[in-house]
Amino acid sequence: MQFQYYIPTRILFGKGQLNRLHEQDMPGKKALIVISCGTSMKKHGYLKRVEQQLDQAGVEHVLFDKILPNPIKDHVMEGAKLAKDNGCDFVVGLGGGSSIDAAKAIAIMAANEGDYWDYVTGGTGKGLPIPNDPLPVVAITTTAGTGTEADPWTVTTKTETNEKIGSGYDKTFPVLSIVDPELMMSVPPRLTAYQGFDALFHSTEGYINKDANPISDIYALKAIELIGKSLAAAVDNGSDEQARADVALANSLAGMVESISGCTSEHSYAHALGAFHPDLPHGAALIMISKQYYLHFAKSGACDDRLVDMARALGKKDATCAMDFVEALEQLQKACHVDELKMSEFGIQKENLNQYVTNARETMGGLFVQDRIDVTDADGLAILEGSYR
């Protein structure tokens, strides 16, 4: 038995924790606040609250509000330039996974020269070592999906080559994260479902991952249990405080699973779809391919015991075979009203499925190495074809 455990982020979890931001030891004197190009952070008052907390802590701040739902390299470079020009010495990522992911990438480039893709491994990335430590990152999450507040990973798209690649290393862990379920009450039902399933699959992939270990298994099964218990309730009633807290905790636990175990090829395929269709929510991509993906593993016999464990954690207490997980997954998707998603509604054409299979291996081929069985390109195409509607 061998594994490494390293999660250096201080996490403040619970209702009202944003109000404690000013009490924390800030990692600098001037912050670049990174938010999305949408309106929610301003409309719901979250940005103003963060600015007030920074003011109270005596921290100056500059705003960068251009991040897309699928962050792109151009905005990483633009945000980094803004941070440099204004002498910012740390970055605050406020919002969902896209804003916090972008904050991590911006933090790298605010402290280094060149192009962000110089430091990305995979695809056309050069995979160069990062000379200077990134600026410290404070993560304030307003969604429960990516777990990025508890892991070092950041996903960015290079639009000119349709490459959506995850990157990160020990020094891109946030130094401080605030997980306040009160900030998640405003997330619409459909997005709550998409984000919750993203957290679920971070956990399930971590559990069937070759690098799974006793600690990641504990976190993964607890996250799966919390999502099975409360995601549908959070979707149906966004004001349900207990359900929101359960899903928020599941999300942070899933981020920890990603930190010490990891994802599998399911995420490679979902990222490939998102690279070509930037309006496709990542969680929706995962949902659409998940049944066929886990059906492939169930038929393989490679991890039957683990699929049974996950089925029981998801709520099917009498599970005895691998297919029970696929059935439990279908039931949860129906309960969350996302079982009828269609690739065709997001502009995906069946005749182009092979390009996503190729892109998945070329850009994030490292995740295929983590699969307990060899998922070939023929298998990947069959999964996408079986998922297509």
Short mmCIF file of C-alpha atoms in Angstrom, two decimals, residues 4 6-9 134 151-153 168-174 259:
data_model
loop_
_atom_site.label_atom_id
_atom_site.label_comp_id
_atom_site.label_asym_id
_atom_site.label_seq_id
_atom_site.Cartn_x
_atom_site.Cartn_y
_atom_site.Cartn_z
CA GLN A 4 0.72 10.43 -1.00
CA TYR A 6 -1.09 16.55 0.34
CA ILE A 7 -3.96 19.02 0.64
CA PRO A 8 -2.55 22.25 2.09
CA THR A 9 -5.66 24.44 1.69
CA PRO A 134 2.31 31.45 -8.71
CA ASP A 151 -7.54 20.75 -5.38
CA PRO A 152 -4.72 22.23 -7.51
CA TRP A 153 -6.35 21.68 -10.89
CA GLY A 168 -1.91 22.28 -12.06
CA TYR A 169 0.63 21.26 -9.44
CA ASP A 170 1.25 21.53 -5.71
CA LYS A 171 1.64 25.30 -5.76
CA THR A 172 -1.74 25.95 -7.41
CA PHE A 173 -3.69 24.70 -4.40
CA PRO A 174 -5.62 27.66 -2.98
CA SER A 259 -6.09 15.74 -5.28
#
